[in-house]
PDB file of C-alpha atoms in Angstrom:
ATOM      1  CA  UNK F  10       0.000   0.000   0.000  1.00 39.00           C
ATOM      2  CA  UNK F  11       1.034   3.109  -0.872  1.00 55.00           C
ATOM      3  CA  UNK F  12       1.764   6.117   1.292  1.00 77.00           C
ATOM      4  CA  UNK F  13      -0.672   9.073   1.105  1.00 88.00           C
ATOM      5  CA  UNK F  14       0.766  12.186  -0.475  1.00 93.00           C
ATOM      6  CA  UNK F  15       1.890  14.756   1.720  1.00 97.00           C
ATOM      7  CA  UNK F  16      -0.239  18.078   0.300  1.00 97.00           C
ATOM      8  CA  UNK F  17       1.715  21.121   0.841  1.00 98.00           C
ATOM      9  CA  UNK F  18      -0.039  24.284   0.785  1.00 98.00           C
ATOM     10  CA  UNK F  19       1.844  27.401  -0.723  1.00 97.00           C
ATOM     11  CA  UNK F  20       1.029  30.730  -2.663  1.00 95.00           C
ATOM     12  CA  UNK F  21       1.493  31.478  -5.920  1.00 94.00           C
ATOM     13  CA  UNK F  22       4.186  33.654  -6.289  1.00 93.00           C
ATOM     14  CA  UNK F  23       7.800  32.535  -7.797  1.00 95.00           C
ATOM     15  CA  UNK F  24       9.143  33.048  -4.107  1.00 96.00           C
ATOM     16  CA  UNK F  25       6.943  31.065  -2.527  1.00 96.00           C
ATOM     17  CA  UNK F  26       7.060  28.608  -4.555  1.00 97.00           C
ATOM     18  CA  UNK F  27      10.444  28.003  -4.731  1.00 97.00           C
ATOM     19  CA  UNK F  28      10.114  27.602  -0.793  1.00 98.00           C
ATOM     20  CA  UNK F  29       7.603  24.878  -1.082  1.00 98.00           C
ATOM     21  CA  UNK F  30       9.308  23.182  -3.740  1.00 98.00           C
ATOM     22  CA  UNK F  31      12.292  23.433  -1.339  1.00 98.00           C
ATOM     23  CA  UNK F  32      10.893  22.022   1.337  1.00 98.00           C
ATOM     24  CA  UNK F  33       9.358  19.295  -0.860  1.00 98.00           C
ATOM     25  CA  UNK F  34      12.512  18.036  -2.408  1.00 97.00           C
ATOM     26  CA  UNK F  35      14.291  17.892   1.255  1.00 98.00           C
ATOM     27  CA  UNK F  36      10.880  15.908   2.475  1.00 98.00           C
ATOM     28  CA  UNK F  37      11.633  13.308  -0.535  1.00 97.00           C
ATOM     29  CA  UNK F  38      15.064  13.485   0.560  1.00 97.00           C
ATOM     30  CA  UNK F  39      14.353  12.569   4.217  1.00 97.00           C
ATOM     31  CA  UNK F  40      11.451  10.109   3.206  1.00 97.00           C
ATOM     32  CA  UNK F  41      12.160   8.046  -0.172  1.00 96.00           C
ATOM     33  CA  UNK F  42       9.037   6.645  -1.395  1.00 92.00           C
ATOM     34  CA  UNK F  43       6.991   9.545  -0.165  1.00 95.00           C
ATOM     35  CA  UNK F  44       4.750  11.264  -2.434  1.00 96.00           C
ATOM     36  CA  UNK F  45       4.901  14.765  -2.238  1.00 97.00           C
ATOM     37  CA  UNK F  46       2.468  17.379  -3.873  1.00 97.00           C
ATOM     38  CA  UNK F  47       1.795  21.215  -4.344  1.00 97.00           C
ATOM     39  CA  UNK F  48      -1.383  23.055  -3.707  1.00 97.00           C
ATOM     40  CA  UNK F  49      -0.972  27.017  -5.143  1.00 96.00           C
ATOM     41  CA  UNK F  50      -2.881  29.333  -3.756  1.00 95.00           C
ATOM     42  CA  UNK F  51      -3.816  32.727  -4.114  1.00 83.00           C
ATOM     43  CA  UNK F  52      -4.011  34.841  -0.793  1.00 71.00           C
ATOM     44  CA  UNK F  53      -5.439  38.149  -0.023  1.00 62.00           C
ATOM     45  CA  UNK F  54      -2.295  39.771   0.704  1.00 53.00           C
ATOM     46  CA  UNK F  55      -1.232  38.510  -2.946  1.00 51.00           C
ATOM     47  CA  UNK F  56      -4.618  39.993  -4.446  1.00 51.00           C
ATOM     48  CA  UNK F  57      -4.393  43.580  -3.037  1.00 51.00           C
ATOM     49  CA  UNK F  58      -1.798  45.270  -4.392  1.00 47.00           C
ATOM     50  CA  UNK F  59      -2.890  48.948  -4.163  1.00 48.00           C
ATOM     51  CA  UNK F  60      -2.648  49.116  -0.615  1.00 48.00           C
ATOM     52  CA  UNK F  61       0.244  48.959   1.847  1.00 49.00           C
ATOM     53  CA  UNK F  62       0.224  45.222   4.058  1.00 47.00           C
ATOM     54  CA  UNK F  63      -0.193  48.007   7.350  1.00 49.00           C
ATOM     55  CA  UNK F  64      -3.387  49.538   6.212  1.00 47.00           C
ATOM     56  CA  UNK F  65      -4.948  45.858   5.290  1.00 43.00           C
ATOM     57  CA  UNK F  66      -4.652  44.066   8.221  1.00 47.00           C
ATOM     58  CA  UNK F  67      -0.632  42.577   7.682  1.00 49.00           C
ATOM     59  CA  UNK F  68       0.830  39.932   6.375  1.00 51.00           C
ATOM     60  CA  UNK F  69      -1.161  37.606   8.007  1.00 57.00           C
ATOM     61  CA  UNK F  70      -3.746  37.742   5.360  1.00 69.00           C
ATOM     62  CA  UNK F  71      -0.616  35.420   3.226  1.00 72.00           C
ATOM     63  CA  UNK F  72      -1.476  32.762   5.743  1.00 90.00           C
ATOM     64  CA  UNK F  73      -5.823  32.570   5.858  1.00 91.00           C
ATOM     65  CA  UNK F  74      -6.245  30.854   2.519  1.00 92.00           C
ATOM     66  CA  UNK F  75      -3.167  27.922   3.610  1.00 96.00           C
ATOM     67  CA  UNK F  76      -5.161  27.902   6.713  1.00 96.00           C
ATOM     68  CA  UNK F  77      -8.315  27.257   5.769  1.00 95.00           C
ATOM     69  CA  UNK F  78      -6.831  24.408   3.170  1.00 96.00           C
ATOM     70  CA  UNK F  79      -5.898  22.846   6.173  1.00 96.00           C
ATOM     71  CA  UNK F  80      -8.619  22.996   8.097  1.00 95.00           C
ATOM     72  CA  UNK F  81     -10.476  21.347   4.877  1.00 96.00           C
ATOM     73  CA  UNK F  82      -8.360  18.359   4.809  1.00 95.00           C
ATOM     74  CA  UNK F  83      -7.677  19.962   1.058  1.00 97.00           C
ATOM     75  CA  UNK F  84      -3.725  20.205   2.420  1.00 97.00           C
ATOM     76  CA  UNK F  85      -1.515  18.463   5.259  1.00 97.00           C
ATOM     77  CA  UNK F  86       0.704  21.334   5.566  1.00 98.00           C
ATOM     78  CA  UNK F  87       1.851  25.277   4.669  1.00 98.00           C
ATOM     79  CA  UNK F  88       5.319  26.704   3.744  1.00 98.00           C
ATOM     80  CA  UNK F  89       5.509  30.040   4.614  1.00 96.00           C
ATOM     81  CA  UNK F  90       8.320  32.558   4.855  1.00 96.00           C
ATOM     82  CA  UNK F  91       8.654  32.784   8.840  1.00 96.00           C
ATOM     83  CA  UNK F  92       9.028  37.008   8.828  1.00 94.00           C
ATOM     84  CA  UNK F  93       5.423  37.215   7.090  1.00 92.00           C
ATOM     85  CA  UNK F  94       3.954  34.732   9.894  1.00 94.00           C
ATOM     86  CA  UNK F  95       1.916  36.424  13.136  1.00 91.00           C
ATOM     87  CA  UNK F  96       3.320  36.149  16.407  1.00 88.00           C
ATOM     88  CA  UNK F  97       0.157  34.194  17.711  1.00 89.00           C
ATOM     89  CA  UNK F  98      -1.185  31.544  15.078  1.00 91.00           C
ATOM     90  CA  UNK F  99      -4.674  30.843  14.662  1.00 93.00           C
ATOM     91  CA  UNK F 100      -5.842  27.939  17.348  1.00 95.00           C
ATOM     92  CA  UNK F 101      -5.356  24.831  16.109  1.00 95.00           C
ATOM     93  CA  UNK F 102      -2.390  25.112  14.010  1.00 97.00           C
ATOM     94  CA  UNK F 103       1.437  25.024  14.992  1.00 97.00           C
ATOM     95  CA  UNK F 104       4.599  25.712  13.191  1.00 97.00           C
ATOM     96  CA  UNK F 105       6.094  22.235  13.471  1.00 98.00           C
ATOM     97  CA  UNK F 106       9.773  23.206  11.762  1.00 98.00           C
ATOM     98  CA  UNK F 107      11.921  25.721  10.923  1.00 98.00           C
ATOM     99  CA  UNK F 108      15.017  25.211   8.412  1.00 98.00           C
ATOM    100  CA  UNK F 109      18.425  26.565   8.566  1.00 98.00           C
ATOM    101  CA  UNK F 110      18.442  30.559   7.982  1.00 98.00           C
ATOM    102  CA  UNK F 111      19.815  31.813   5.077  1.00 97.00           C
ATOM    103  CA  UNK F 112      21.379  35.219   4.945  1.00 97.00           C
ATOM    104  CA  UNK F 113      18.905  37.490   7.100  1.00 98.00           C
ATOM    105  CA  UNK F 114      20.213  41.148   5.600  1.00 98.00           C
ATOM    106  CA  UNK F 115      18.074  43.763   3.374  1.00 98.00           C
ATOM    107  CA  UNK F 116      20.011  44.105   0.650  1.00 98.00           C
ATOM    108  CA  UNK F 117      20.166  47.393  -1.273  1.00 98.00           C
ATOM    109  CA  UNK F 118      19.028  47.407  -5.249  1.00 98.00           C
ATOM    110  CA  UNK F 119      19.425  50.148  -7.771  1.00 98.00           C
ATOM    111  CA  UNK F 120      20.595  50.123 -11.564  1.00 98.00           C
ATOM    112  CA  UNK F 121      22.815  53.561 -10.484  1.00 98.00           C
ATOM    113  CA  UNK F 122      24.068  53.541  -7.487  1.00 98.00           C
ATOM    114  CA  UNK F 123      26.332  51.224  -5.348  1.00 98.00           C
ATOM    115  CA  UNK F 124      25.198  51.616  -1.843  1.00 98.00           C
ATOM    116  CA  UNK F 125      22.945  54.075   0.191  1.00 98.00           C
ATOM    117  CA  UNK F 126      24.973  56.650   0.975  1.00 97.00           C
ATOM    118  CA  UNK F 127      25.877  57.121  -2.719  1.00 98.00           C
ATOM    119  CA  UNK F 128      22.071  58.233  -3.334  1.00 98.00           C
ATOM    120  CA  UNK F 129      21.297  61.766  -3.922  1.00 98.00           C
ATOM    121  CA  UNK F 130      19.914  63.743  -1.250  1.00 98.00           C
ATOM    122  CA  UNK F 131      15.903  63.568  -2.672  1.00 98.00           C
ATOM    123  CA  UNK F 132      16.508  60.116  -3.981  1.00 98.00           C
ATOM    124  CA  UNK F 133      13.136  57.991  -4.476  1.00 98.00           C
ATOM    125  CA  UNK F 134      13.314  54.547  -2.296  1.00 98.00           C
ATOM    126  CA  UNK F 135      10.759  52.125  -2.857  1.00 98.00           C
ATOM    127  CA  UNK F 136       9.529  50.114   0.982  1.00 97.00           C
ATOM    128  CA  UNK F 137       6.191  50.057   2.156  1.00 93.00           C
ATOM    129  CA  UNK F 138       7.616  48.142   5.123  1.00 95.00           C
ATOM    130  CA  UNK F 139       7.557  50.412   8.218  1.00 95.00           C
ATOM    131  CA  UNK F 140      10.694  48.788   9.760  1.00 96.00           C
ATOM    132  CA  UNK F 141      13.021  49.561   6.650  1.00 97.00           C
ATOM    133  CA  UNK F 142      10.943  52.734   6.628  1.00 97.00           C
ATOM    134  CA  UNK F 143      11.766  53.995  10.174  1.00 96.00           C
ATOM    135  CA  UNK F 144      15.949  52.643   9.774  1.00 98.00           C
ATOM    136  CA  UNK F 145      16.324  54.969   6.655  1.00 98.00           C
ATOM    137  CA  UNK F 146      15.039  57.759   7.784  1.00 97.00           C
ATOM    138  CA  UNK F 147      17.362  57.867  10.483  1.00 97.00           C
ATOM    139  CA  UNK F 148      20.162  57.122   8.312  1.00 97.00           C
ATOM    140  CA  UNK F 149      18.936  59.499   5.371  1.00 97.00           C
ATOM    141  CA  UNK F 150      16.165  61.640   6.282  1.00 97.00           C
ATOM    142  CA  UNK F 151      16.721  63.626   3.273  1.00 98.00           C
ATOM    143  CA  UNK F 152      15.628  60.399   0.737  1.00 98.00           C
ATOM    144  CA  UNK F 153      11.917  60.458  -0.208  1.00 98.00           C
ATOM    145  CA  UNK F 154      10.105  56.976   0.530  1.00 98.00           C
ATOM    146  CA  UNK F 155       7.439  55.388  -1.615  1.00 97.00           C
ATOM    147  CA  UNK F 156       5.467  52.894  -1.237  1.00 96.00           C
ATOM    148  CA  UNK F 157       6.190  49.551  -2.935  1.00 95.00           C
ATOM    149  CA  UNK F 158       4.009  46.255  -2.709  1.00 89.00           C
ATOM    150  CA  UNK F 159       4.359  43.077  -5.349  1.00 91.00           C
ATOM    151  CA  UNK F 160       6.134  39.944  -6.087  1.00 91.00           C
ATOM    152  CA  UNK F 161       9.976  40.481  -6.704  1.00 94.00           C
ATOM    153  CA  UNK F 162       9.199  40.272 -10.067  1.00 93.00           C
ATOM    154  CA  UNK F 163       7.211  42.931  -9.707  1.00 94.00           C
ATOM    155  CA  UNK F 164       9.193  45.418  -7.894  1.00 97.00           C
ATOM    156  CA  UNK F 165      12.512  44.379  -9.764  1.00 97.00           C
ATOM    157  CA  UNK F 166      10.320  45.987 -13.177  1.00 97.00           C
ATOM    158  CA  UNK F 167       8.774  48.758 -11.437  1.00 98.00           C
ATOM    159  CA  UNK F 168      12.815  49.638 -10.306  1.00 98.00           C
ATOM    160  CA  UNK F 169      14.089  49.257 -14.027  1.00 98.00           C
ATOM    161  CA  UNK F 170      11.181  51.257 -15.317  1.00 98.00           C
ATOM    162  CA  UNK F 171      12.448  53.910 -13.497  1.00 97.00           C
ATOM    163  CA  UNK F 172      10.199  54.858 -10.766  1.00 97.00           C
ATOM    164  CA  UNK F 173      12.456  54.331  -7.780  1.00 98.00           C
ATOM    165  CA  UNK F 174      16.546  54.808  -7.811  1.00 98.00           C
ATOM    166  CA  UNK F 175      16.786  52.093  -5.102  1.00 98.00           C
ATOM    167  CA  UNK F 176      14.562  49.169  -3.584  1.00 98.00           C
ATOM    168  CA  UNK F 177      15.619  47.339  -0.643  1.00 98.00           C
ATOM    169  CA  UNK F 178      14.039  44.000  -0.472  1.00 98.00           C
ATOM    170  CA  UNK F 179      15.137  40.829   1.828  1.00 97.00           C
ATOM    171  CA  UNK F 180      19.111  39.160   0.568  1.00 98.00           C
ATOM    172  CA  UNK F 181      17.569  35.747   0.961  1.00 98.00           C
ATOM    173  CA  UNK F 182      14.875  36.059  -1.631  1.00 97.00           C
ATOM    174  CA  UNK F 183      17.108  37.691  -4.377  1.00 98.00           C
ATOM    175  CA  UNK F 184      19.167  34.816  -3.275  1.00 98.00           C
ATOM    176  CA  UNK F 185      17.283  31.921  -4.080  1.00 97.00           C
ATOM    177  CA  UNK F 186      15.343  32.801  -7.098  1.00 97.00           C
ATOM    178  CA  UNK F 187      19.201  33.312  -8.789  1.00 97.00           C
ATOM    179  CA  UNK F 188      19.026  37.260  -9.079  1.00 97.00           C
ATOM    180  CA  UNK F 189      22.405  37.530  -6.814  1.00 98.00           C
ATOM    181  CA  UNK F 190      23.384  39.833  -9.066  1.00 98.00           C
ATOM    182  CA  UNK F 191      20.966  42.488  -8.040  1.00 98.00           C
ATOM    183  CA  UNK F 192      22.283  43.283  -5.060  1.00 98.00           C
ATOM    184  CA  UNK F 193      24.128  46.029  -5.179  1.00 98.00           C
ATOM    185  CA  UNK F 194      25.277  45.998  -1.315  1.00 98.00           C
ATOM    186  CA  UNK F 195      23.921  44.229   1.807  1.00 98.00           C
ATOM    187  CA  UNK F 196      22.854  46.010   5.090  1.00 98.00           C
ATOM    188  CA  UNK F 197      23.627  43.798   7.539  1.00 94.00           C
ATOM    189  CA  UNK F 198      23.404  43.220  11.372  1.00 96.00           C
ATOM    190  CA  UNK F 199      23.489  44.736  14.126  1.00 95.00           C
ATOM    191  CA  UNK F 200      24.151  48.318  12.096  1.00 96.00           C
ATOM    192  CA  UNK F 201      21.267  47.420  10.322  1.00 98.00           C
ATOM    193  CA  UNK F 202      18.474  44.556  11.295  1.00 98.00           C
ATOM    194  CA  UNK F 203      16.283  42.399   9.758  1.00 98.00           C
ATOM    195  CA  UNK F 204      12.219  41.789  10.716  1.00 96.00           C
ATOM    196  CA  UNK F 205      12.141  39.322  12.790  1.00 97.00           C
ATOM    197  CA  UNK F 206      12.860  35.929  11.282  1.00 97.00           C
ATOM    198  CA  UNK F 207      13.624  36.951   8.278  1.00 97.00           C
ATOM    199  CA  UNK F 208      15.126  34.362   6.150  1.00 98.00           C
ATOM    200  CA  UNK F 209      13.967  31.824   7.784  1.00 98.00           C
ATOM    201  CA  UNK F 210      11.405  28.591   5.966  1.00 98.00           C
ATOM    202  CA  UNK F 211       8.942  27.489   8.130  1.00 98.00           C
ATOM    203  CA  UNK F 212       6.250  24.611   8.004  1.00 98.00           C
ATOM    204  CA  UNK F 213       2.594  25.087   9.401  1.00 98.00           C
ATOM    205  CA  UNK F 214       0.728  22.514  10.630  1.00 97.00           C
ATOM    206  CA  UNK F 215      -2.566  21.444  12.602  1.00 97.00           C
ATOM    207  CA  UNK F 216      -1.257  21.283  15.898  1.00 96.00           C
ATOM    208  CA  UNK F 217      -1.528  17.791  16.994  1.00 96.00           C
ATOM    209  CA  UNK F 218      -1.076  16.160  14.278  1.00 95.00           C
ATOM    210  CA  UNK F 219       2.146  13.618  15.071  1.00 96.00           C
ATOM    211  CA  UNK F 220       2.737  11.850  11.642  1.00 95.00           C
ATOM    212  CA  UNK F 221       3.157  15.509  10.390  1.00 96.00           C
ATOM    213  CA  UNK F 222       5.492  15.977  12.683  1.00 97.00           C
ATOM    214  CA  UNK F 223       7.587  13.147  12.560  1.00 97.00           C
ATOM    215  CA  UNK F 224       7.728  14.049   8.088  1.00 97.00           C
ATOM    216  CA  UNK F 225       9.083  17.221   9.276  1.00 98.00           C
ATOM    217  CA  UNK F 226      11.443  16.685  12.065  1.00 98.00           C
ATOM    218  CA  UNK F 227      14.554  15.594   9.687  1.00 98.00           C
ATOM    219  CA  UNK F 228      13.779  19.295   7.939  1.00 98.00           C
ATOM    220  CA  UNK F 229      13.909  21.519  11.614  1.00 98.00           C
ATOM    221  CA  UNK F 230      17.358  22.938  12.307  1.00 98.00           C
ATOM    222  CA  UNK F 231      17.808  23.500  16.068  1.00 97.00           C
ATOM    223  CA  UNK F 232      20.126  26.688  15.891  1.00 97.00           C
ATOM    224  CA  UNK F 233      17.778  29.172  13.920  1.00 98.00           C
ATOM    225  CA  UNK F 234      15.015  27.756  15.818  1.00 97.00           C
ATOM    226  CA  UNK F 235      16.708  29.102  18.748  1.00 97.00           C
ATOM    227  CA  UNK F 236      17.385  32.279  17.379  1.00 98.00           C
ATOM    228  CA  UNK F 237      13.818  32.819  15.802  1.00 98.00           C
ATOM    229  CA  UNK F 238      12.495  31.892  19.282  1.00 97.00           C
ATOM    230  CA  UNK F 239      14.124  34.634  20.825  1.00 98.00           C
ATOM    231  CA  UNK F 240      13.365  37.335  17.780  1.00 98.00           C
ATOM    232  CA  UNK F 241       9.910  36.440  17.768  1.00 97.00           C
ATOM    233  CA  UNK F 242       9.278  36.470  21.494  1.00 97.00           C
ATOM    234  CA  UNK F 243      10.683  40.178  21.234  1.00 97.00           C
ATOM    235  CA  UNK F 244       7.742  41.049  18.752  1.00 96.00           C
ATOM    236  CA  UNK F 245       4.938  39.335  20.569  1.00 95.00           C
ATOM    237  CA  UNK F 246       5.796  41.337  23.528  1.00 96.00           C
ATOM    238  CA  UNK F 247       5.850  44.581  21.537  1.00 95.00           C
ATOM    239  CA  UNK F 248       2.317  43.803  20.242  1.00 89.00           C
ATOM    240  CA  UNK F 249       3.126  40.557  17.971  1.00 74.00           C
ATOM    241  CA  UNK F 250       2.062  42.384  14.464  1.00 76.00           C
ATOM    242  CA  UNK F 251       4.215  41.871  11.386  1.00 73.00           C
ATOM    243  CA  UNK F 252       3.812  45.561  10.714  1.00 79.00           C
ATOM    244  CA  UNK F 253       5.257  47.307  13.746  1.00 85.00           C
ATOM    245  CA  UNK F 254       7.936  49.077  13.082  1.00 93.00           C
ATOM    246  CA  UNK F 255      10.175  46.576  15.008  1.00 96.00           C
ATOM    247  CA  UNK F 256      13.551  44.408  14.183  1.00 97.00           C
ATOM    248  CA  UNK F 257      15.474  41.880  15.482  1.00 98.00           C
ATOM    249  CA  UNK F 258      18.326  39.678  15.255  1.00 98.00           C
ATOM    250  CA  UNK F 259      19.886  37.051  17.321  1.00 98.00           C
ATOM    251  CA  UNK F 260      22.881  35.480  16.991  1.00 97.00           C
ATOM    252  CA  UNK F 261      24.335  32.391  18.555  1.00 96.00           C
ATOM    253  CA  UNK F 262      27.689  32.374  20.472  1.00 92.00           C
ATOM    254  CA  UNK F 263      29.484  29.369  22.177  1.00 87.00           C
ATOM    255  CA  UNK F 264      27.022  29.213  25.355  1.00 88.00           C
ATOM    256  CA  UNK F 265      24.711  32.173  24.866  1.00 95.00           C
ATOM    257  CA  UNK F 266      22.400  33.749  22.718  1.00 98.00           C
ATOM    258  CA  UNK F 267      22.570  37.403  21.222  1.00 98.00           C
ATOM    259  CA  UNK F 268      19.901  39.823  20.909  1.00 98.00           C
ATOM    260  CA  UNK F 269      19.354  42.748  19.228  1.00 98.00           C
ATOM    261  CA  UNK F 270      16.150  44.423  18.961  1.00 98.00           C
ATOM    262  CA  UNK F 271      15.222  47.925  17.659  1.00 97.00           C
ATOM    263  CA  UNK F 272      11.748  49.793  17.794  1.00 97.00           C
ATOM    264  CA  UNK F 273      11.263  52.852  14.984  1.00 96.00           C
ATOM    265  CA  UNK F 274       9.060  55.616  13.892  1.00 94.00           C
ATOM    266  CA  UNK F 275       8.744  55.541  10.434  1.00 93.00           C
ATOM    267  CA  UNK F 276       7.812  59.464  10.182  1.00 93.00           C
ATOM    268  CA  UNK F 277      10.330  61.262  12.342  1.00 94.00           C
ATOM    269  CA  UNK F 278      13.236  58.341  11.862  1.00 95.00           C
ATOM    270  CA  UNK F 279      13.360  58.336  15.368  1.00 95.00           C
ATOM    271  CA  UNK F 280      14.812  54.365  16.921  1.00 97.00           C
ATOM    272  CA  UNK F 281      15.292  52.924  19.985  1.00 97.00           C
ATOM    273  CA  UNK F 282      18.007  50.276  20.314  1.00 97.00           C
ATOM    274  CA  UNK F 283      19.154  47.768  22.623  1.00 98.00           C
ATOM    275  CA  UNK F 284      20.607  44.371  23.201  1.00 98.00           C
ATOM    276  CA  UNK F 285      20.642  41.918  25.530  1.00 98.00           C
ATOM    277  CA  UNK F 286      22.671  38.045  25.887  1.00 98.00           C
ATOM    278  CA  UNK F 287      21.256  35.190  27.302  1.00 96.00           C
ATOM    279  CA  UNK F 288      21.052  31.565  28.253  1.00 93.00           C
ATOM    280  CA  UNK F 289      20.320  29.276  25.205  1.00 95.00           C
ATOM    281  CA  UNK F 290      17.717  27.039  27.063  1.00 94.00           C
ATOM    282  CA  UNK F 291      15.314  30.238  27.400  1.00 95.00           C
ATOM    283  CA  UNK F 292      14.974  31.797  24.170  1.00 97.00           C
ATOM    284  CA  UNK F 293      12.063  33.198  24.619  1.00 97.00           C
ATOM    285  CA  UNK F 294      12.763  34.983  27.815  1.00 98.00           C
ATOM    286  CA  UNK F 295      15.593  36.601  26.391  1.00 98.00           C
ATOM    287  CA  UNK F 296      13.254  37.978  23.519  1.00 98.00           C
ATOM    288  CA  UNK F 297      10.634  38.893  26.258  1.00 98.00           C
ATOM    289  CA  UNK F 298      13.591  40.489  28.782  1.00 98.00           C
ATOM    290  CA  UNK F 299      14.719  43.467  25.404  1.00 98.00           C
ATOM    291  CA  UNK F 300      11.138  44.271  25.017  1.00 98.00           C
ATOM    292  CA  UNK F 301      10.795  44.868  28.117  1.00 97.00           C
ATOM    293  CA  UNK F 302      14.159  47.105  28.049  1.00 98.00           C
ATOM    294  CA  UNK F 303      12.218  49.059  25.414  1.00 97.00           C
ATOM    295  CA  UNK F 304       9.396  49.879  26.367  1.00 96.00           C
ATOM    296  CA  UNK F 305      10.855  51.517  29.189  1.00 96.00           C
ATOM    297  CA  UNK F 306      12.904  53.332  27.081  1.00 96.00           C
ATOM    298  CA  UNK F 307       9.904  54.523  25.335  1.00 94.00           C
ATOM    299  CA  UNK F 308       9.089  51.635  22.626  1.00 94.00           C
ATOM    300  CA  UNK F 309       5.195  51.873  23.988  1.00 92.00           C
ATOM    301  CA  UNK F 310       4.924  55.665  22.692  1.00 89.00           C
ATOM    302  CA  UNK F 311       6.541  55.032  19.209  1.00 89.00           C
ATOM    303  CA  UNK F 312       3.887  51.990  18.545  1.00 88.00           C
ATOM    304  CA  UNK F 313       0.964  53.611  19.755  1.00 85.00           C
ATOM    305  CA  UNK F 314       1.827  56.242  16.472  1.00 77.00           C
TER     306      UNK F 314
END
């Protein structure tokens, strides 16, 4: 007999894609004999394009669709890109692994300049992510900021076409669809950080459900976990949405865990930065601990804009 196909849930676009078809080939890897299958989706995050993710609800809206396949029996599981996933998941599902992080930097894209501090002073940027938002306008308050919303596809054309003279968009994702070449420079940690968990695959699943699980636990890599633990906890205790102006990034040393956190204002440029070390075996107390070091600071007032 057979085994029944594992039915992985995904949206449409080339990125996403390429992270389901990622995860598939590693399930076949870990499970010969295993039949694997896609299930595109459209989302309504992917539909509305005319609006920034903030003023629609977030990027939850990229999970509801997956979810609701789920909840059908229509899929077994959802690969989603861990920095668009809410702090608190729906009740009844659980993100059952997480794979090795690739390179968690923005990187910086233009077809005539080399870095950001070659721009112009009035240069157009296109972000409509509040985080990247709030980071260069403390860097560059002189650069106007436009909104930009799309695949990478999309934004890639709407660069060349000349209606921004720089993007910045996530390393990893340039990365693994093969356009490397468009980066023109990386802005890495801690001068610069990430959302939190960016770069990171993860798998959604209904919670519960242990011969999921076991597919998946060859897939999970312990260290990001770890790390993704402690940059998510941050967010949840700052209010848990994926569009707060807030970023993270942990790192892992030889007994302890490294985090840095950052809270914005995307109008003034205004940030609030901090960082904190901790034990590895509490994660998520470490994450907790630097929000906690920020809103005292001030975080609260800079969210509630």
């Amino acid at each position: 007999m057979s085994a029944l196909p594992l039915r992985i849930a995904t949206r449409k676009s080339a990125l996403a894609l390429w992270q389901a078809e990622h995860v598939a080939a590693r399930l076949r890897q870990a499970h010969p004999g295993q039949p694997v299958e896609l299930l595109p989706m459209s989302t309504r995050g992917d539909d509305i394009q005319d609006r920034p993710l903030a003023a629609i609800g977030g990027k939850g809206l990229f999970l509801k669709e997956l979810e609701i396949a789920m909840l059908e029996d229509r899929a077994d599981i959802a690969v989603h890109s861990l920095k668009d996933v809410p702090a608190d998941l729906e009740p009844g599902f659980a993100l059952v692994a997480t794979l090795a992080r690739a390179d968690a930097a923005d990187a910086f894209v233009s077809t005539a300049y080399p870095d950001l501090a070659a721009l112009p002073a009035g240069a157009r940027v296109g972000t409509s992510s509040l985080r990247r938002q709030a980071q260069l306008r403390a860097l560059r308050p002189d650069l106007r900021l436009l909104d930009l919303r799309g695949n990478l596809g999309t934004r890639l054309a709407k660069l060349d076409a000349g209606h921004y003279d720089a993007i910045l968009l996530a390393a990893a994702g340039l990365e693994r669809l093969g356009m490397a070449a468009r980066i023109r420079s990386l802005l890495p940690a801690p001068g610069w950080l990430p959302a939190p968990g960016q770069a990171a695959i993860t798998v959604e699943a209904r919670a519960g459900d242990a011969r999921i699980a076991a597919l998946l636990a060859p897939l999970h890599d312990a260290e990001t976990a770890l790390c993704v633990s402690a940059e998510r906890a941050f967010n949840a205790a700052l209010g848990g949405s994926c569009t707060l102006p807030v970023a993270a990034y942990a790192l892992l040393g030889e007994r302890e865990l490294h985090l840095h956190g950052l809270v914005g204002d995307a109008a003034s440029g205004r940030l609030l930065r901090a960082a904190q070390s901790g034990t590895t075996d509490a994660p998520e107390a470490l994450g907790e601990a630097l929000a906690t070091q920020l809103l005292h600071a001030g975080a609260g007032a800079l969210l509630a804009r």
